[in-house]
C-alpha positions as a Markdown table, in Angstrom:
| # | Residue | x | y | z |
|---|---|---|---|---|
| 1 | Met | -21.0 | 7.7 | 8.0 |
| 2 | Ser | -24.2 | 9.1 | 9.8 |
| 3 | Gly | -24.1 | 12.0 | 7.6 |
| 4 | Thr | -26.5 | 13.1 | 4.8 |
| 5 | Val | -26.7 | 15.0 | 1.4 |
| 6 | Leu | -29.3 | 16.5 | 1.4 |
| 7 | Pro | -31.6 | 16.1 | -2.4 |
| 8 | Gly | -32.5 | 19.2 | -3.4 |
| 9 | Thr | -30.4 | 21.3 | -1.9 |
| 10 | Pro | -27.4 | 22.0 | -0.8 |
| 11 | Ile | -27.0 | 21.3 | 2.6 |
| 12 | Ala | -24.8 | 18.2 | 4.0 |
| 13 | Val | -24.6 | 17.0 | 7.6 |
| 14 | Asp | -22.6 | 15.2 | 8.9 |
| 15 | Phe | -21.2 | 14.4 | 6.4 |
| 16 | Trp | -17.6 | 15.2 | 4.8 |
| 17 | Ser | -16.9 | 13.6 | 2.2 |
| 18 | Leu | -15.9 | 15.9 | -0.8 |
| 19 | Arg | -15.7 | 13.8 | -3.0 |
| 20 | Arg | -19.6 | 11.9 | -3.2 |
| 21 | Ala | -20.9 | 15.9 | -1.6 |
| 22 | Ala | -21.5 | 17.2 | -5.1 |
| 23 | Gly | -23.3 | 19.8 | -5.2 |
| 24 | Ala | -23.0 | 20.6 | -1.5 |
| 25 | Arg | -22.5 | 23.7 | -0.5 |
| 26 | Leu | -23.1 | 24.8 | 3.4 |
| 27 | Phe | -21.2 | 22.1 | 5.8 |
| 28 | Phe | -23.6 | 21.5 | 9.5 |
| 29 | Leu | -22.4 | 19.4 | 11.6 |
| 30 | Ser | -24.6 | 17.7 | 15.4 |
| 31 | His | -22.3 | 17.1 | 17.3 |
| 32 | Met | -18.9 | 15.4 | 18.3 |
| 33 | His | -19.7 | 11.9 | 18.7 |
| 34 | Ser | -16.9 | 9.8 | 16.0 |
| 35 | Asp | -19.3 | 8.6 | 13.8 |
| 36 | His | -20.3 | 12.0 | 12.8 |
| 37 | Thr | -16.9 | 13.4 | 12.6 |
| 38 | Val | -15.4 | 10.7 | 10.2 |
| 39 | Gly | -13.8 | 12.0 | 6.9 |
| 40 | Leu | -13.5 | 15.6 | 9.2 |
| 41 | Ser | -10.0 | 16.4 | 9.7 |
| 42 | Ser | -6.9 | 19.5 | 10.9 |
| 43 | Thr | -7.1 | 19.3 | 7.1 |
| 44 | Trp | -10.6 | 21.0 | 6.1 |
| 45 | Ser | -11.0 | 24.1 | 4.8 |
| 46 | Arg | -14.7 | 24.7 | 4.5 |
| 47 | Pro | -16.8 | 26.7 | 6.4 |
| 48 | Leu | -18.4 | 23.8 | 8.4 |
| 49 | Tyr | -21.2 | 25.8 | 10.7 |
| 50 | Cys | -23.0 | 23.6 | 13.8 |
| 51 | Ser | -23.7 | 25.1 | 18.0 |
| 52 | Pro | -21.4 | 27.2 | 19.7 |
| 53 | Leu | -19.9 | 24.2 | 22.1 |
| 54 | Thr | -19.4 | 21.9 | 18.9 |
| 55 | Ala | -17.1 | 24.9 | 17.7 |
| 56 | Arg | -14.8 | 24.2 | 21.0 |
| 57 | Leu | -14.6 | 20.7 | 21.0 |
| 58 | Leu | -13.8 | 20.1 | 17.3 |
| 59 | His | -11.2 | 22.7 | 17.7 |
| 60 | Arg | -9.9 | 21.0 | 21.0 |
| 61 | Arg | -10.3 | 17.8 | 19.6 |
| 62 | Leu | -9.8 | 17.4 | 16.0 |
| 63 | Gln | -7.6 | 21.4 | 15.2 |
| 64 | Val | -10.3 | 22.1 | 12.9 |
| 65 | Pro | -8.5 | 25.3 | 12.7 |
| 66 | Met | -11.3 | 27.8 | 13.6 |
| 67 | Cys | -11.1 | 30.5 | 10.5 |
| 68 | Trp | -13.3 | 27.9 | 9.3 |
| 69 | Ile | -15.4 | 27.6 | 12.0 |
| 70 | Arg | -18.8 | 29.3 | 11.9 |
| 71 | Pro | -20.9 | 28.6 | 15.6 |
| 72 | Leu | -24.5 | 29.7 | 15.2 |
| 73 | Glu | -26.9 | 30.6 | 19.0 |
| 74 | Val | -29.5 | 27.5 | 19.6 |
| 75 | Gly | -32.3 | 28.9 | 19.7 |
| 76 | Gln | -31.6 | 31.6 | 17.0 |
| 77 | Ser | -33.2 | 31.4 | 13.2 |
| 78 | His | -29.3 | 32.4 | 11.2 |
| 79 | Val | -29.4 | 33.3 | 7.1 |
| 80 | Val | -26.0 | 31.1 | 5.8 |
| 81 | Gly | -27.0 | 31.2 | 2.0 |
| 82 | Glu | -30.0 | 31.6 | 0.9 |
| 83 | Val | -30.8 | 28.8 | 4.0 |
| 84 | Thr | -32.9 | 29.5 | 7.0 |
| 85 | Val | -31.8 | 27.5 | 10.0 |
| 86 | Thr | -32.1 | 27.7 | 13.3 |
| 87 | Leu | -30.7 | 24.9 | 16.3 |
| 88 | Ile | -32.1 | 23.4 | 18.8 |
| 89 | Asp | -31.3 | 21.7 | 21.6 |
| 90 | Ser | -31.6 | 17.8 | 20.7 |
| 91 | Asn | -30.8 | 16.2 | 24.2 |
| 92 | His | -28.1 | 13.8 | 22.8 |
| 93 | Cys | -24.8 | 15.4 | 24.4 |
| 94 | Pro | -23.3 | 18.6 | 24.6 |
| 95 | Gly | -23.3 | 20.9 | 22.0 |
| 96 | Ser | -26.0 | 18.3 | 19.8 |
| 97 | Val | -28.6 | 19.9 | 18.1 |
| 98 | Met | -31.2 | 19.8 | 15.9 |
| 99 | Phe | -30.7 | 21.2 | 12.2 |
| 100 | Leu | -34.2 | 23.6 | 11.5 |
| 101 | Phe | -33.9 | 24.6 | 7.7 |
| 102 | Glu | -35.7 | 26.1 | 5.1 |
| 103 | Gly | -36.1 | 27.6 | 1.5 |
| 104 | Thr | -36.8 | 27.2 | -1.8 |
| 105 | Phe | -36.5 | 23.2 | -1.2 |
| 106 | Gly | -39.5 | 23.6 | 1.7 |
| 107 | Thr | -39.0 | 23.4 | 4.6 |
| 108 | Ile | -37.1 | 20.0 | 6.6 |
| 109 | Leu | -36.1 | 19.3 | 10.2 |
| 110 | Tyr | -33.0 | 17.3 | 10.8 |
| 111 | Thr | -32.9 | 15.9 | 14.3 |
| 112 | Gly | -29.1 | 14.7 | 13.6 |
| 113 | Asp | -28.8 | 12.4 | 17.3 |
| 114 | Phe | -31.8 | 13.9 | 19.6 |
| 115 | Arg | -33.4 | 11.9 | 23.1 |
| 116 | Tyr | -37.2 | 13.4 | 22.5 |
| 117 | Thr | -38.7 | 14.5 | 25.8 |
| 118 | Ser | -42.2 | 15.7 | 25.7 |
| 119 | Ala | -40.8 | 19.4 | 26.2 |
| 120 | Met | -39.9 | 20.0 | 22.4 |
| 121 | Gln | -43.5 | 21.2 | 22.0 |
| 122 | Cys | -42.6 | 24.3 | 23.5 |
| 123 | Glu | -39.8 | 24.9 | 20.3 |
| 124 | Pro | -41.9 | 28.6 | 19.1 |
| 125 | Val | -39.8 | 26.7 | 15.9 |
| 126 | Leu | -42.0 | 23.7 | 15.7 |
| 127 | Arg | -44.7 | 24.7 | 17.0 |
| 128 | Gly | -47.3 | 24.6 | 14.5 |
| 129 | Arg | -44.8 | 24.3 | 11.5 |
| 130 | His | -44.7 | 22.4 | 8.6 |
| 131 | Ile | -42.5 | 20.1 | 8.3 |
| 132 | Asp | -41.9 | 18.8 | 4.3 |
| 133 | Arg | -39.3 | 16.1 | 5.7 |
| 134 | Leu | -38.3 | 15.0 | 8.4 |
| 135 | Tyr | -35.8 | 13.0 | 9.1 |
| 136 | Leu | -35.0 | 11.4 | 12.1 |
| 137 | Asp | -33.1 | 9.6 | 14.7 |
| 138 | Asn | -33.9 | 5.7 | 13.7 |
| 139 | Thr | -31.6 | 4.2 | 16.5 |
| 140 | His | -34.1 | 3.0 | 18.7 |
| 141 | Cys | -37.1 | 2.1 | 16.4 |
| 142 | His | -38.4 | -1.5 | 16.8 |
| 143 | Pro | -41.3 | -2.1 | 19.5 |
| 144 | Gln | -39.0 | -4.1 | 21.3 |
| 145 | Arg | -37.4 | -1.5 | 22.5 |
| 146 | Val | -38.6 | 0.0 | 25.5 |
| 147 | Leu | -36.6 | 3.0 | 27.7 |
| 148 | Pro | -37.1 | 3.7 | 30.3 |
| 149 | Ser | -36.0 | 8.0 | 31.0 |
| 150 | Arg | -33.2 | 9.2 | 31.8 |
| 151 | Ala | -34.7 | 10.3 | 35.1 |
| 152 | Leu | -36.1 | 6.7 | 36.2 |
| 153 | Ala | -32.6 | 5.2 | 34.5 |
| 154 | Thr | -30.3 | 7.1 | 37.6 |
| 155 | Arg | -32.1 | 5.6 | 39.8 |
| 156 | Gln | -32.3 | 3.0 | 39.1 |
| 157 | Ala | -28.4 | 3.4 | 38.8 |
| 158 | Ala | -28.3 | 4.2 | 42.2 |
| 159 | Arg | -30.4 | 1.6 | 43.9 |
| 160 | Leu | -27.4 | -0.4 | 42.4 |
| 161 | Ile | -24.5 | 2.1 | 43.9 |
| 162 | Arg | -26.5 | 1.4 | 47.5 |
| 163 | Ala | -27.5 | -2.3 | 47.5 |
| 164 | His | -22.9 | -2.4 | 47.1 |
| 165 | Pro | -22.3 | -0.1 | 49.7 |
| 166 | Gln | -18.5 | -1.6 | 49.7 |
| 167 | His | -17.8 | -1.1 | 46.3 |
| 168 | His | -16.4 | 0.8 | 44.7 |
| 169 | Val | -18.2 | 1.9 | 41.3 |
| 170 | Val | -16.1 | 2.4 | 37.7 |
| 171 | Ile | -19.1 | 3.6 | 34.9 |
| 172 | Gly | -18.2 | 3.3 | 31.3 |
| 173 | Val | -18.6 | 6.1 | 28.9 |
| 174 | Tyr | -18.0 | 7.1 | 25.6 |
| 175 | Thr | -15.4 | 10.4 | 24.8 |
| 176 | Leu | -18.3 | 12.6 | 24.5 |
| 177 | Gly | -22.0 | 11.9 | 27.1 |
| 178 | Lys | -23.5 | 10.3 | 29.8 |
| 179 | Glu | -22.0 | 13.4 | 31.8 |
| 180 | Thr | -25.4 | 14.6 | 33.4 |
| 181 | Leu | -25.7 | 11.0 | 34.8 |
| 182 | Leu | -22.2 | 11.5 | 35.9 |
| 183 | Val | -22.9 | 14.1 | 37.9 |
| 184 | Asp | -26.8 | 13.6 | 39.6 |
| 185 | Leu | -24.8 | 9.8 | 40.6 |
| 186 | Ala | -21.6 | 12.5 | 42.7 |
| 187 | Leu | -24.4 | 14.8 | 44.2 |
| 188 | Glu | -26.6 | 11.8 | 45.4 |
| 189 | Phe | -23.4 | 10.3 | 47.1 |
| 190 | Ser | -21.6 | 13.5 | 47.7 |
| 191 | Thr | -18.3 | 11.4 | 46.3 |
| 192 | Trp | -16.4 | 12.5 | 43.6 |
| 193 | Val | -16.4 | 11.3 | 40.0 |
| 194 | Val | -12.9 | 10.3 | 39.2 |
| 195 | Val | -11.2 | 11.1 | 35.5 |
| 196 | Ser | -8.4 | 11.1 | 33.7 |
| 197 | Pro | -6.5 | 13.9 | 32.3 |
| 198 | Trp | -7.3 | 14.6 | 28.7 |
| 199 | Arg | -11.5 | 13.9 | 30.4 |
| 200 | Leu | -10.8 | 16.6 | 34.0 |
| 201 | Glu | -10.3 | 19.0 | 30.7 |
| 202 | Gln | -12.5 | 18.2 | 28.3 |
| 203 | Met | -15.4 | 18.6 | 32.4 |
| 204 | Arg | -14.1 | 22.7 | 32.7 |
| 205 | Leu | -14.7 | 23.1 | 28.7 |
| 206 | Leu | -17.8 | 21.8 | 28.0 |
| 207 | Glu | -18.3 | 24.3 | 32.1 |
| 208 | Leu | -20.0 | 20.9 | 33.9 |
| 209 | Pro | -20.4 | 21.9 | 37.9 |
| 210 | Asp | -17.2 | 21.1 | 40.0 |
| 211 | Val | -17.2 | 16.7 | 40.5 |
| 212 | Phe | -14.3 | 15.8 | 38.7 |
| 213 | Thr | -11.1 | 15.1 | 39.9 |
| 214 | Ala | -7.9 | 13.6 | 38.3 |
| 215 | Glu | -6.1 | 12.6 | 41.8 |
| 216 | Glu | -6.9 | 8.8 | 42.2 |
| 217 | Gly | -8.6 | 8.1 | 45.4 |
| 218 | Ala | -10.1 | 11.2 | 46.2 |
| 219 | Gly | -14.3 | 9.6 | 45.5 |
| 220 | Trp | -14.7 | 6.6 | 45.2 |
| 221 | Ile | -17.2 | 6.8 | 41.5 |
| 222 | Arg | -14.7 | 6.8 | 38.8 |
| 223 | Ala | -15.8 | 6.8 | 35.0 |
| 224 | Val | -13.7 | 5.8 | 32.4 |
| 225 | Asp | -13.7 | 4.5 | 28.5 |
| 226 | Val | -16.2 | 1.7 | 27.9 |
| 227 | Ala | -14.0 | -0.1 | 26.8 |
| 228 | Glu | -12.4 | -0.8 | 29.9 |
| 229 | Ile | -14.9 | -2.6 | 31.4 |
| 230 | Arg | -14.2 | -5.8 | 30.3 |
| 231 | Trp | -13.9 | -9.4 | 32.4 |
| 232 | Asp | -10.1 | -9.2 | 33.1 |
| 233 | Thr | -10.3 | -5.4 | 34.2 |
| 234 | Leu | -12.7 | -6.6 | 36.5 |
| 235 | Val | -10.3 | -9.5 | 37.8 |
| 236 | Thr | -7.8 | -7.0 | 38.7 |
| 237 | Trp | -10.2 | -4.2 | 39.5 |
| 238 | Asn | -11.3 | -6.8 | 42.8 |
| 239 | Thr | -8.1 | -8.1 | 43.9 |
| 240 | Leu | -7.6 | -4.5 | 44.9 |
| 241 | His | -10.9 | -3.3 | 46.3 |
| 242 | Pro | -14.1 | -5.1 | 46.0 |
| 243 | Thr | -16.1 | -3.0 | 42.0 |
| 244 | Ile | -18.6 | -3.5 | 40.4 |
| 245 | Ala | -19.2 | -1.5 | 37.3 |
| 246 | Ile | -21.6 | 0.1 | 35.6 |
| 247 | Ile | -23.0 | 0.5 | 31.7 |
| 248 | Pro | -25.3 | 2.7 | 30.6 |
| 249 | Thr | -26.7 | 2.0 | 27.9 |
| 250 | Gly | -29.7 | 1.0 | 25.4 |
| 251 | Arg | -28.3 | -1.4 | 23.3 |
| 252 | Pro | -28.2 | -5.0 | 24.0 |
| 253 | Val | -24.5 | -5.4 | 25.1 |
| 254 | Lys | -22.4 | -9.3 | 25.9 |
| 255 | Val | -22.4 | -8.7 | 29.4 |
| 256 | Thr | -18.3 | -11.0 | 30.2 |
| 257 | His | -18.5 | -10.6 | 34.1 |
| 258 | Pro | -21.5 | -10.8 | 36.9 |
| 259 | Asn | -20.0 | -7.8 | 38.3 |
| 260 | Ile | -20.8 | -5.4 | 35.3 |
| 261 | His | -24.4 | -4.3 | 35.3 |
| 262 | Leu | -26.6 | -2.8 | 33.1 |
| 263 | Ile | -28.0 | 0.2 | 33.1 |
| 264 | Pro | -31.5 | 1.3 | 30.6 |
| 265 | Tyr | -29.9 | 4.7 | 30.2 |
| 266 | Ser | -29.7 | 6.3 | 26.2 |
| 267 | Asp | -28.8 | 9.0 | 24.8 |
| 268 | His | -31.7 | 8.2 | 22.2 |
| 269 | Ser | -35.2 | 8.3 | 21.9 |
| 270 | Ser | -37.2 | 4.4 | 22.6 |
| 271 | Phe | -39.3 | 3.6 | 20.1 |
| 272 | Ala | -42.4 | 5.3 | 21.9 |
| 273 | Glu | -40.8 | 9.0 | 22.5 |
| 274 | Leu | -40.5 | 8.4 | 18.8 |
| 275 | Arg | -43.9 | 7.5 | 17.8 |
| 276 | Glu | -44.8 | 10.4 | 19.9 |
| 277 | Phe | -43.1 | 12.4 | 18.5 |
| 278 | Val | -44.4 | 11.8 | 14.8 |
| 279 | Lys | -47.0 | 12.1 | 16.4 |
| 280 | Trp | -46.9 | 15.1 | 17.1 |
| 281 | Leu | -44.8 | 17.1 | 14.5 |
| 282 | Lys | -47.2 | 15.6 | 11.8 |
| 283 | Pro | -44.9 | 16.1 | 8.9 |
| 284 | Cys | -45.4 | 15.2 | 5.4 |
| 285 | Ser | -42.4 | 12.2 | 5.4 |
| 286 | Val | -40.3 | 10.6 | 7.5 |
| 287 | Ile | -36.4 | 9.8 | 6.1 |
| 288 | Pro | -34.5 | 7.4 | 8.1 |
| 289 | Ile | -31.3 | 9.1 | 9.6 |
| 290 | Val | -29.5 | 5.7 | 9.9 |
| 291 | Lys | -29.0 | 3.7 | 6.5 |
| 292 | Gly | -31.0 | 0.5 | 6.3 |
| 293 | Asp | -33.5 | 0.5 | 8.5 |
| 294 | Met | -36.4 | 1.5 | 6.9 |
| 295 | Cys | -38.5 | 2.5 | 9.8 |
| 296 | Gln | -41.0 | 4.6 | 7.9 |
| 297 | Val | -44.1 | 1.6 | 8.2 |
| 298 | Tyr | -44.7 | 2.6 | 11.9 |
| 299 | Phe | -45.3 | 6.8 | 11.6 |
| 300 | Gln | -47.2 | 6.0 | 8.5 |
| 301 | Glu | -50.7 | 6.7 | 9.9 |
| 302 | Tyr | -49.0 | 10.1 | 11.4 |
| 303 | Leu | -48.3 | 11.6 | 8.5 |
| 304 | Ser | -49.6 | 14.2 | 7.0 |
| 305 | Ser | -51.8 | 15.1 | 4.1 |
| 306 | Ala | -50.8 | 18.7 | 3.6 |
| 307 | Pro | -48.8 | 18.9 | 0.3 |
| 308 | Gln | -45.8 | 18.8 | -0.3 |
| 309 | Val | -42.8 | 21.0 | -1.0 |
| 310 | Leu | -41.4 | 18.4 | -3.3 |
| 311 | Pro | -36.7 | 18.1 | -3.8 |
| 312 | Asp | -35.2 | 19.9 | -6.8 |
| 313 | Phe | -32.5 | 16.9 | -7.8 |
| 314 | Lys | -31.5 | 19.6 | -11.4 |
| 315 | Val | -28.0 | 19.7 | -10.6 |
| 316 | Ser | -26.7 | 22.5 | -8.1 |
| 317 | Lys | -23.8 | 23.9 | -7.9 |
| 318 | Pro | -20.8 | 22.3 | -7.7 |
| 319 | Val | -18.2 | 22.3 | -3.8 |
| 320 | Gln | -15.1 | 24.2 | -4.5 |
| 321 | Glu | -12.0 | 22.4 | -5.2 |
| 322 | Ser | -10.0 | 24.3 | -2.6 |
| 323 | Gly | -11.0 | 25.9 | 0.3 |
| 324 | Gln | -8.8 | 28.8 | -0.9 |
| 325 | Arg | -10.2 | 32.4 | -0.9 |
| 326 | Pro | -11.1 | 33.8 | -3.9 |
| 327 | Ser | -7.8 | 36.4 | -3.6 |
| 328 | Gln | -5.6 | 33.4 | -3.5 |
| 329 | Arg | -7.0 | 32.2 | -6.7 |
| 330 | Arg | -6.3 | 35.2 | -9.5 |
| 331 | Gly | -4.4 | 34.4 | -12.3 |
| 332 | Leu | -4.9 | 30.5 | -12.5 |
| 333 | Lys | -5.3 | 30.0 | -15.8 |
| 334 | Pro | -8.4 | 28.7 | -17.4 |
| 335 | Thr | -8.4 | 24.9 | -17.7 |
| 336 | Gly | -9.3 | 23.0 | -20.6 |
| 337 | Leu | -11.7 | 20.0 | -20.1 |
| 338 | Trp | -11.1 | 18.8 | -24.0 |
| 339 | Lys | -8.0 | 18.6 | -26.2 |
| 340 | Arg | -7.9 | 17.5 | -30.0 |
| 341 | Ala | -5.7 | 18.2 | -32.8 |
| 342 | Pro | -7.7 | 19.6 | -35.4 |
| 343 | Arg | -7.5 | 20.3 | -39.2 |
| 344 | Ser | -7.4 | 23.9 | -38.2 |
| 345 | Ser | -4.0 | 25.8 | -37.6 |
| 346 | Glu | -6.0 | 28.3 | -34.7 |
| 347 | Pro | -6.2 | 26.4 | -31.0 |
| 348 | Arg | -9.5 | 25.3 | -29.7 |
| 349 | Gly | -11.7 | 23.8 | -27.4 |
| 350 | Val | -13.3 | 23.8 | -24.3 |
| 351 | Val | -13.1 | 27.0 | -21.4 |
| 352 | Tyr | -17.0 | 27.2 | -18.8 |
| 353 | Glu | -16.7 | 29.5 | -15.7 |
| 354 | Ser | -15.1 | 28.7 | -12.0 |
| 355 | Pro | -17.7 | 27.8 | -9.7 |
| 356 | Glu | -16.7 | 29.8 | -7.4 |
| 357 | Lys | -18.3 | 32.5 | -6.2 |
| 358 | Ser | -16.5 | 36.1 | -6.5 |
| 359 | Thr | -17.8 | 39.4 | -6.9 |
| 360 | Glu | -14.2 | 40.9 | -6.9 |
| 361 | Glu | -12.8 | 38.9 | -9.5 |
| 362 | Leu | -14.3 | 39.4 | -13.6 |
| 363 | Glu | -14.0 | 36.0 | -15.1 |
| 364 | Val | -12.7 | 36.3 | -18.3 |
| 365 | Phe | -15.0 | 34.2 | -20.1 |
| 366 | Ile | -17.7 | 36.5 | -18.6 |
| 367 | Asp | -19.3 | 38.0 | -22.6 |
| 368 | Val | -19.8 | 34.3 | -24.0 |
| 369 | Lys | -22.8 | 33.6 | -25.0 |
| 370 | Val | -24.0 | 30.1 | -23.8 |
| 371 | Pro | -26.1 | 28.4 | -26.7 |
| 372 | Gln | -29.3 | 27.7 | -24.9 |
| 373 | Asp | -30.0 | 24.4 | -23.3 |
| 374 | Asn | -32.9 | 22.2 | -25.8 |
| 375 | Cys | -31.2 | 23.2 | -28.7 |
| 376 | Glu | -30.4 | 20.8 | -31.4 |
| 377 | Pro | -28.1 | 22.9 | -34.2 |
| 378 | Ala | -30.0 | 20.9 | -36.8 |
| 379 | Leu | -33.1 | 21.5 | -35.8 |
| 380 | Cys | -32.7 | 25.0 | -33.4 |
| 381 | Ser | -34.5 | 28.6 | -34.9 |
| 382 | Lys | -34.7 | 30.1 | -32.0 |
| 383 | Glu | -33.4 | 34.3 | -32.1 |
| 384 | Gly | -30.2 | 34.3 | -31.2 |
| 385 | Cys | -28.9 | 30.9 | -30.6 |
| 386 | Thr | -25.4 | 30.8 | -32.0 |
| 387 | Cys | -25.7 | 27.0 | -31.8 |
| 388 | Cys | -25.0 | 25.9 | -35.5 |
| 389 | Arg | -23.0 | 29.3 | -36.5 |
| 390 | Gly | -19.9 | 28.7 | -37.6 |
| 391 | Asp | -18.5 | 31.8 | -36.4 |
| 392 | Thr | -17.2 | 32.9 | -32.0 |
| 393 | Glu | -16.4 | 35.3 | -29.8 |
| 394 | Glu | -12.9 | 36.8 | -29.5 |
| 395 | Leu | -12.0 | 38.4 | -26.4 |
| 396 | Ser | -10.7 | 42.0 | -26.2 |
| 397 | Gly | -6.7 | 42.4 | -24.7 |
| 398 | Glu | -9.1 | 44.9 | -21.9 |
| 399 | Gln | -11.3 | 41.4 | -21.3 |
| 400 | Leu | -7.8 | 39.2 | -21.2 |
| 401 | Gly | -5.6 | 42.3 | -19.0 |
| 402 | Thr | -8.4 | 42.8 | -16.5 |
| 403 | Ala | -8.7 | 39.1 | -15.3 |
| 404 | Gly | -5.2 | 38.5 | -15.7 |
| 405 | Ala | -5.5 | 35.3 | -17.4 |
| 406 | Ala | -3.8 | 33.9 | -20.0 |
| 407 | Ser | -3.6 | 35.1 | -23.9 |
| 408 | Val | -6.8 | 33.7 | -25.7 |
| 409 | Ser | -7.7 | 36.4 | -27.9 |
| 410 | Thr | -7.8 | 34.7 | -31.7 |
| 411 | Glu | -9.1 | 31.0 | -29.8 |
| 412 | His | -12.8 | 30.7 | -30.6 |
| 413 | Leu | -15.0 | 28.8 | -28.6 |
| 414 | Ala | -16.6 | 25.4 | -30.1 |
| 415 | Thr | -19.7 | 26.2 | -27.2 |
| 416 | Gly | -22.2 | 25.7 | -29.3 |
| 417 | Phe | -21.0 | 21.6 | -30.5 |
| 418 | Ala | -19.4 | 21.8 | -27.6 |
| 419 | Glu | -23.1 | 21.5 | -25.2 |
| 420 | Gln | -24.4 | 18.9 | -28.0 |
| 421 | Tyr | -21.7 | 16.5 | -27.1 |
| 422 | Leu | -20.6 | 16.4 | -23.3 |
| 423 | Leu | -17.7 | 19.0 | -23.2 |
| 424 | Thr | -19.8 | 21.1 | -20.9 |
| 425 | Pro | -21.6 | 21.1 | -17.6 |
| 426 | Leu | -25.1 | 21.6 | -19.6 |
| 427 | Asn | -27.5 | 18.8 | -21.8 |
| 428 | Val | -25.7 | 16.2 | -19.8 |
| 429 | Leu | -28.2 | 13.4 | -21.1 |
| 430 | Lys | -27.8 | 14.0 | -24.8 |
| 431 | Gln | -26.3 | 10.6 | -25.9 |
| 432 | Asn | -23.9 | 10.2 | -29.5 |
| 433 | Ser | -22.6 | 7.0 | -31.3 |
| 434 | Ser | -19.4 | 7.3 | -32.2 |
| 435 | Gln | -20.0 | 6.8 | -36.1 |
| 436 | Thr | -22.1 | 9.7 | -35.5 |
| 437 | Phe | -19.8 | 11.7 | -33.1 |
| 438 | Asp | -17.1 | 11.9 | -35.2 |
| 439 | Gln | -19.1 | 12.3 | -38.6 |
| 440 | Met | -19.5 | 15.8 | -36.7 |
| 441 | Val | -16.9 | 16.3 | -35.7 |
| 442 | Glu | -15.7 | 16.4 | -39.3 |
| 443 | Asp | -18.2 | 18.6 | -40.6 |
| 444 | Phe | -17.9 | 20.8 | -37.5 |
| 445 | Phe | -14.2 | 21.1 | -38.1 |
| 446 | Arg | -14.9 | 21.8 | -42.0 |
| 447 | Lys | -17.7 | 24.9 | -41.9 |
| 448 | Gly | -14.9 | 26.4 | -39.2 |
| 449 | Asp | -12.2 | 26.3 | -41.5 |
| 450 | Thr | -14.4 | 27.4 | -44.9 |
| 451 | Pro | -13.9 | 31.1 | -45.5 |
């Protein structure tokens, strides 16, 4: 998976595993390549932010309900929760964007997959901007990855085609990307580019120039899935008509047939372009997006020495467990996280507020006092602290009626005891031996039974 949960923020980018995205509340999609949508499907049920073009592709290809898709205009700043985000064209594929995040965590630029051009230095939102963290597309972050510009690579492909005037041309592409190359070659040679019906539908969705057709034989350039470019298909095509195949890629590929040609056309930044980008941007730190490929050493000399806002690693408010709206969850009983048969006849347990944000609904336990952090019952002398008191607060019938929950008006809330022994999210690092725990259990309930 190419995605990331940004530490110290409520943000996840291209990351769709809710189980592993604890604390993330804001989900962003940079583009529609399959390695960035792992785990994203029609069952997704949380707000998702992306560019308008990616929003259309997302709904069409993965059937994500439109009610959860929040398209944000590229080049404009948007306030999403407590975060300000600006989308910037990443020059990678149709709909792809970089995200500039601003908040109490500082300023973060997440490039996603991108192909740097000097024109990016004209982006108003980036000029003179202090960047605390740069999440960088490091696909080609190695000195040996020397790539020409896409314009030069397109001319190289045109020269190859002119060198085979009697051949048909088959170009291998992925489901999304390289459309500009296809359009340029179609206009250069005044021919239709033949594609499959589903790809033609997508080209129209992308609002590209009218150079594509699904009619077989209408043109002598065809675009197929890159997986079709192999030895056996080249043999078959050449028995029907002389054919060459072109794979536009910046990655090393094993060639299995003499009529397969590699063109260094890449939608990712070259090593030299990455260095130029970081040198111009001068971030405080660089974090590679492609895991396991540490490339920071190549940019050390370009980093800013200005003070950096470090991430706050406090536990963030967890993501909601379901996509239901607050109005759909009313009337649900609070869940007890710890139960034990007490000596007292009155039920005891631990209850805490739901993580959901809802201004419409009053929670049952809104008036229950929470003990102060880092409070030890045996040592506490803070004024107003309830951690070492035997008394508990009771919820009135009126409160219960308002919240619509089951009656718990006589239930004592053992908040102080629960806080010390990991029964609430507070003081999660405290550890106690089983012997101490058992002794404190007995003492606690004995105190509760004392009149």
